Coordinates of C-alpha atoms in Angstrom, one line a residue:
M1 CA 24.5 52.6 -12.5
T2 CA 22.6 55.9 -12.6
A3 CA 21.0 54.8 -16.0
G4 CA 19.6 51.7 -14.3
I5 CA 17.8 53.5 -11.5
P6 CA 14.9 55.0 -13.4
L7 CA 14.3 51.5 -15.0
S8 CA 13.7 49.8 -11.7
P9 CA 10.0 50.8 -11.4
W10 CA 9.4 49.8 -15.0
L11 CA 11.2 46.5 -14.3
A12 CA 8.9 45.7 -11.5
T13 CA 5.8 46.6 -13.6
V14 CA 7.0 44.5 -16.5
L15 CA 7.6 41.5 -14.2
A16 CA 4.1 42.0 -12.8
A17 CA 2.7 42.2 -16.3
V18 CA 4.4 38.9 -17.3
F19 CA 3.1 37.2 -14.2
A20 CA -0.4 38.5 -14.8
V21 CA -0.4 37.3 -18.4
T22 CA 0.9 33.9 -17.4
L23 CA -1.8 33.6 -14.7
A24 CA -4.5 34.7 -17.2
A25 CA -3.3 32.0 -19.7
I26 CA -3.4 29.3 -17.1
A27 CA -6.9 30.5 -15.9
H28 CA -8.1 30.5 -19.5
R29 CA -6.9 27.0 -20.2
V30 CA -8.5 25.6 -17.0
A31 CA -11.8 27.5 -17.5
A32 CA -12.0 26.4 -21.1
M33 CA -11.6 22.7 -20.2
V34 CA -14.2 23.0 -17.4
L35 CA -16.7 25.0 -19.5
R36 CA -16.3 22.6 -22.5
R37 CA -17.2 19.6 -20.4
A38 CA -19.9 21.4 -18.3
T39 CA -21.8 22.6 -21.4
A40 CA -21.4 19.4 -23.6
S41 CA -25.0 18.4 -22.8
I42 CA -26.4 21.8 -23.7
P43 CA -25.7 22.3 -27.5
V44 CA -26.7 25.9 -27.8
L45 CA -24.6 27.0 -24.7
H46 CA -21.8 24.8 -25.8
S47 CA -21.7 26.6 -29.2
V48 CA -21.5 29.9 -27.4
V49 CA -18.7 28.7 -25.2
L50 CA -16.7 27.3 -28.2
A51 CA -17.1 30.7 -30.0
C52 CA -16.0 32.7 -27.0
I53 CA -12.9 30.6 -26.0
P54 CA -10.6 31.9 -28.7
V55 CA -11.6 35.5 -27.9
M56 CA -11.1 35.1 -24.1
R57 CA -7.6 33.8 -24.9
V58 CA -6.8 37.3 -26.0
L59 CA -9.2 39.3 -23.8
L60 CA -8.1 37.8 -20.4
P61 CA -4.5 38.9 -20.7
L62 CA -5.6 42.3 -21.9
I63 CA -7.8 42.7 -18.8
T64 CA -5.0 41.6 -16.4
L65 CA -2.5 43.9 -18.2
Q66 CA -5.0 46.8 -17.7
L67 CA -5.1 46.0 -14.0
V68 CA -1.3 46.1 -13.8
W69 CA -1.0 49.4 -15.7
Q70 CA -3.7 51.0 -13.5
A71 CA -1.8 49.8 -10.3
A72 CA 1.5 51.1 -11.7
S73 CA 2.8 54.5 -10.6
S74 CA 1.6 57.4 -12.7
D75 CA 5.1 58.8 -12.6
L76 CA 6.3 56.1 -15.0
P77 CA 7.1 57.5 -18.5
Y78 CA 4.5 56.8 -21.2
I79 CA 2.3 55.0 -18.7
E80 CA -0.8 57.1 -19.6
G81 CA -0.4 56.3 -23.3
I82 CA 0.0 52.6 -22.5
R83 CA -3.1 52.6 -20.2
H84 CA -5.1 54.4 -22.9
F85 CA -4.0 52.0 -25.7
N86 CA -4.6 48.9 -23.5
G87 CA -8.0 50.3 -22.6
L88 CA -8.9 50.6 -26.3
C89 CA -7.8 47.0 -26.8
V90 CA -10.0 45.9 -23.9
I91 CA -13.0 47.7 -25.4
A92 CA -12.3 46.1 -28.8
G93 CA -11.9 42.7 -27.2
A94 CA -15.1 43.0 -25.2
C95 CA -16.9 43.9 -28.5
W96 CA -15.3 40.9 -30.1
L97 CA -16.4 38.7 -27.3
L98 CA -20.0 39.9 -27.6
I99 CA -20.0 39.4 -31.4
A100 CA -18.5 35.9 -30.9
A101 CA -21.2 35.1 -28.3
I102 CA -24.0 36.3 -30.6
S103 CA -22.6 34.3 -33.5
G104 CA -22.2 31.2 -31.3
L105 CA -25.8 31.5 -30.1
A106 CA -27.1 31.9 -33.7
N107 CA -25.1 28.9 -34.9
G108 CA -26.2 26.8 -32.0
V109 CA -29.8 27.6 -32.6
I110 CA -29.5 26.9 -36.3
A111 CA -27.7 23.6 -35.7
Q112 CA -30.6 22.5 -33.5
H113 CA -32.9 22.7 -36.5
P114 CA -31.1 21.1 -39.5
A115 CA -32.4 22.2 -42.9
D116 CA -31.3 19.0 -44.8
V117 CA -34.7 17.3 -44.3
E118 CA -37.6 17.1 -46.7
D119 CA -39.9 19.4 -44.8
N120 CA -37.5 22.1 -43.7
L121 CA -39.9 25.1 -43.5
N122 CA -39.5 25.5 -39.8
A123 CA -35.7 25.1 -39.9
R124 CA -35.5 27.8 -42.6
R125 CA -37.7 30.2 -40.6
I126 CA -35.5 29.8 -37.5
A127 CA -32.3 30.1 -39.5
T128 CA -33.5 33.3 -41.1
Q129 CA -34.5 34.9 -37.8
A130 CA -31.3 33.8 -36.1
R131 CA -29.0 35.1 -38.8
V132 CA -30.8 38.4 -39.4
L133 CA -31.2 39.2 -35.7
S134 CA -27.7 38.2 -34.9
R135 CA -26.2 40.4 -37.6
T136 CA -28.3 43.3 -36.5
A137 CA -27.1 42.8 -32.9
M138 CA -23.5 42.6 -34.1
T139 CA -23.9 45.9 -36.0
G140 CA -25.2 47.5 -32.8
V141 CA -22.3 46.1 -30.8
V142 CA -19.8 47.4 -33.3
M143 CA -21.4 50.9 -33.3
A144 CA -21.5 50.9 -29.5
G145 CA -17.8 49.8 -29.3
L146 CA -16.7 52.5 -31.7
A147 CA -18.6 55.1 -29.7
M148 CA -17.0 54.0 -26.4
M149 CA -13.6 54.0 -28.0
L150 CA -14.1 57.6 -29.3
M151 CA -15.3 58.7 -25.9
T152 CA -11.9 57.9 -24.4
F153 CA -10.4 60.7 -26.4
P154 CA -11.0 64.1 -24.7
G155 CA -10.7 65.8 -28.1
A156 CA -13.4 63.7 -29.6
R157 CA -15.7 64.4 -26.6
Q158 CA -15.2 68.1 -27.1
V159 CA -15.8 67.9 -30.9
G160 CA -18.9 65.9 -30.3
A161 CA -20.2 68.3 -27.7
S162 CA -19.6 71.3 -30.0
L163 CA -21.3 69.6 -32.9
L164 CA -24.3 68.8 -30.8
A165 CA -24.4 72.4 -29.5
S166 CA -23.9 74.3 -32.7
A167 CA -24.3 72.1 -35.7
G168 CA -27.9 71.0 -35.7
V169 CA -28.1 71.4 -39.5
V170 CA -25.1 69.0 -40.0
G171 CA -27.0 66.5 -37.8
I172 CA -30.1 66.7 -40.0
V173 CA -28.0 66.3 -43.1
A174 CA -26.2 63.3 -41.6
G175 CA -29.6 61.8 -40.6
I176 CA -30.9 62.2 -44.1
A177 CA -27.7 60.6 -45.5
A178 CA -27.9 57.7 -43.1
R179 CA -31.6 57.1 -43.8
P180 CA -31.0 54.2 -46.3
V181 CA -28.7 52.5 -43.8
F182 CA -31.2 52.7 -40.9
S183 CA -34.1 51.8 -43.2
N184 CA -32.3 48.7 -44.3
I185 CA -31.6 47.7 -40.6
I186 CA -35.3 48.3 -39.7
A187 CA -36.3 46.3 -42.8
G188 CA -34.1 43.5 -41.7
L189 CA -35.9 43.4 -38.3
Q190 CA -39.2 43.4 -40.1
I191 CA -38.1 40.5 -42.3
A192 CA -36.7 38.6 -39.3
L193 CA -40.0 38.9 -37.4
A194 CA -42.7 38.9 -40.1
Q195 CA -40.8 36.3 -42.3
P196 CA -41.9 37.3 -45.8
I197 CA -38.7 35.6 -47.0
R198 CA -36.4 32.9 -45.5
I199 CA -33.1 31.3 -46.2
D200 CA -33.5 28.9 -49.2
D201 CA -36.9 30.3 -50.2
V202 CA -37.7 30.3 -53.9
L203 CA -38.4 33.8 -55.2
I204 CA -39.3 35.4 -58.5
I205 CA -37.9 39.0 -58.6
E206 CA -37.6 41.1 -61.7
G207 CA -38.4 38.1 -63.8
E208 CA -35.6 36.1 -62.2
W209 CA -36.1 32.7 -60.5
G210 CA -33.7 31.9 -57.7
R211 CA -33.2 30.8 -54.1
V212 CA -32.4 33.0 -51.1
E213 CA -28.7 32.2 -50.4
E214 CA -27.9 34.8 -47.8
I215 CA -29.7 37.5 -45.8
T216 CA -27.4 40.2 -44.3
S217 CA -28.2 43.3 -42.3
T218 CA -28.5 45.4 -45.4
Y219 CA -29.2 43.1 -48.5
V220 CA -30.3 39.7 -49.7
V221 CA -28.4 37.5 -52.0
L222 CA -30.6 35.6 -54.5
R223 CA -28.8 32.6 -56.2
I224 CA -30.3 32.5 -59.8
W225 CA -30.8 29.1 -61.4
D226 CA -27.8 29.7 -63.7
E227 CA -25.4 30.4 -60.8
R228 CA -25.7 34.2 -61.1
R229 CA -26.2 36.2 -57.9
L230 CA -28.9 39.0 -57.6
I231 CA -28.2 41.5 -54.8
I232 CA -31.4 43.2 -53.5
P233 CA -31.5 45.8 -50.6
L234 CA -33.7 44.7 -47.7
Q235 CA -35.8 47.8 -48.1
W236 CA -36.9 46.7 -51.6
F237 CA -38.7 43.7 -50.1
I238 CA -40.8 46.0 -47.8
E239 CA -41.7 48.4 -50.6
N240 CA -42.2 46.1 -53.6
P241 CA -44.3 43.0 -54.4
F242 CA -42.6 39.7 -55.2
Q243 CA -43.4 36.1 -55.6
N244 CA -42.4 33.6 -52.9
W245 CA -43.1 30.0 -54.0
T246 CA -42.2 28.5 -50.7
R247 CA -43.9 30.9 -48.3
T248 CA -46.0 28.3 -46.5
S249 CA -44.9 25.1 -48.1
S250 CA -42.4 24.0 -50.7
E251 CA -45.1 22.0 -52.5
I252 CA -46.0 23.5 -55.9
L253 CA -48.0 22.9 -59.0
G254 CA -46.4 22.8 -62.5
T255 CA -48.1 23.3 -65.8
V256 CA -47.3 22.0 -69.3
F257 CA -49.0 23.4 -72.4
L258 CA -49.3 21.3 -75.6
Y259 CA -50.7 22.4 -79.0
A260 CA -52.3 19.8 -81.3
D261 CA -54.7 19.2 -84.1
Y262 CA -58.5 19.1 -83.5
R263 CA -58.5 15.3 -84.3
L264 CA -56.2 14.3 -81.4
P265 CA -58.2 12.1 -78.9
L266 CA -57.6 13.2 -75.3
D267 CA -58.4 9.9 -73.4
P268 CA -55.3 8.1 -74.7
L269 CA -53.2 11.2 -73.8
R270 CA -54.6 11.1 -70.3
T271 CA -53.7 7.4 -70.0
E272 CA -50.2 8.1 -71.2
L273 CA -49.8 11.0 -68.7
Q274 CA -50.8 8.7 -65.9
R275 CA -48.3 6.0 -67.0
V276 CA -45.5 8.6 -67.2
L277 CA -46.3 10.0 -63.7
E278 CA -46.4 6.6 -62.1
T279 CA -42.8 6.1 -63.1
A280 CA -41.7 9.7 -62.3
P281 CA -39.9 10.0 -59.0
E282 CA -40.5 13.8 -59.0
W283 CA -44.3 13.4 -58.8
D284 CA -45.8 13.6 -55.3
R285 CA -49.1 11.9 -56.3
R286 CA -51.3 14.9 -55.3
V287 CA -52.4 16.4 -58.6
S288 CA -52.6 15.0 -62.2
V289 CA -54.9 16.8 -64.6
L290 CA -55.1 17.0 -68.4
Q291 CA -57.6 19.5 -69.8
L292 CA -58.4 21.2 -73.1
T293 CA -58.2 24.8 -72.0
D294 CA -58.4 26.8 -75.3
V295 CA -58.9 26.5 -79.0
T296 CA -57.8 28.6 -82.0
E297 CA -58.8 28.5 -85.6
R298 CA -55.9 26.0 -86.2
T299 CA -55.1 24.1 -83.0
I300 CA -56.3 23.1 -79.6
Q301 CA -54.5 24.0 -76.4
I302 CA -54.0 21.2 -73.8
R303 CA -52.9 22.0 -70.3
V304 CA -51.3 19.4 -68.0
L305 CA -51.3 20.2 -64.3
V306 CA -48.9 18.1 -62.1
S307 CA -47.6 18.5 -58.5
A308 CA -44.2 18.1 -56.9
R309 CA -42.6 18.5 -53.5
S310 CA -40.5 21.5 -54.5
S311 CA -40.0 24.0 -57.4
G312 CA -36.8 22.2 -58.6
L313 CA -38.6 18.9 -58.8
A314 CA -41.6 20.5 -60.5
F315 CA -39.4 21.9 -63.2
D316 CA -37.8 18.5 -63.9
L317 CA -41.3 16.9 -63.8
R318 CA -42.6 19.4 -66.3
C319 CA -39.8 18.6 -68.7
R320 CA -40.3 14.9 -68.3
V321 CA -44.1 15.1 -69.0
R322 CA -43.6 17.4 -71.9
E323 CA -41.0 15.2 -73.6
A324 CA -43.1 12.0 -73.0
L325 CA -46.4 13.4 -74.3
I326 CA -44.8 14.9 -77.4
T327 CA -43.1 11.6 -78.1
F328 CA -46.4 9.8 -77.6
I329 CA -48.2 12.1 -80.1
Q330 CA -45.4 11.8 -82.7
R331 CA -45.5 8.0 -82.3
E332 CA -49.2 7.2 -82.1
Y333 CA -50.9 10.2 -83.7
P334 CA -48.4 11.9 -86.1
D335 CA -51.3 13.3 -88.2
C336 CA -52.6 15.1 -85.1
L337 CA -49.6 17.4 -84.8
P338 CA -50.5 21.1 -85.6
Q339 CA -51.2 21.5 -89.3
V340 CA -52.2 24.2 -91.8
R341 CA -55.3 23.1 -93.8
M342 CA -56.2 24.4 -97.2
P343 CA -59.0 23.5 -99.6
A344 CA -58.2 20.9 -102.3
D345 CA -58.4 23.4 -105.1
V346 CA -56.2 25.9 -103.4
A347 CA -53.7 23.2 -102.5
A348 CA -53.6 22.0 -106.1
K349 CA -52.7 25.5 -107.3
A350 CA -50.1 26.1 -104.5
P351 CA -46.4 25.8 -105.3
L352 CA -44.8 22.4 -104.9
S353 CA -42.9 23.5 -101.8
M354 CA -46.1 24.3 -100.0
Q355 CA -47.8 21.0 -100.8
T356 CA -47.7 18.1 -98.3
P357 CA -46.2 14.9 -99.7

């Protein structure tokens, strides 16, 4: 009987906590249904609501529990520790809610501008800005949440105050050590606003051709054509030059170089080029040029310039044109392939292996 007396205050508090959690669950279910229907006609807001609903399923009970613990008597054993722990959970849940809302907002904006269209330049620009800015904001939320959680510990506040008062050198060292992190964050903001690169842009970096697969708050993932991944810090793009083949448009010119004998007539080759391009789905009908661009003591250099809607199509078109023109020369003008000429008297004295049949 005496053992049960100290438990009665806790029993009332626990019952109140159970009632509060049940009430929070019911409120969450009703609010989720109402908000889903109310925001169905607003895609971006609907995306934010959908992202926040799972978080609120956890956060609402935590908030109601915190109210119960605060209303409970301070004489209850362990109540201060429970209040502190629940408060930390509420802070973590609030940060989680903000991160979910930011993510939902970014996803909603990106979904409004699909990139699976032929001219997706504007969609890629918006997707890059949304992802980089959202991840930067998420980083700020996490740092602010950790700072708020640490400030709930009296010991941490005292340590922080003493470090600020007497350890200025340590602060300078920490600032120097953290410089790469902050420089990458600032570089991320510059990239999001100035747009030197975007998601799915075609870049040439360190001699590697690839597409931008992901832009995080600290680095960029470049998907190389052979499925490798090149990881580049954001700061690198601010400090180094690089090629962006899709900066203002995905349209691009492709070149094909051929080497032939001086006797090769160019007009039939131009006619064959036009015939090949007319049947090539990769050609966008903008540019079709065949020119003799250089000569050496043995061969002529022929440059073919063609256009395509994207770099991938341009590569396929170059291969198609190169194969077709080489086959044409082999079939129609086999004697105009690159040759090594010798005077007749020198050829007669040459070993049999060097003489042409």
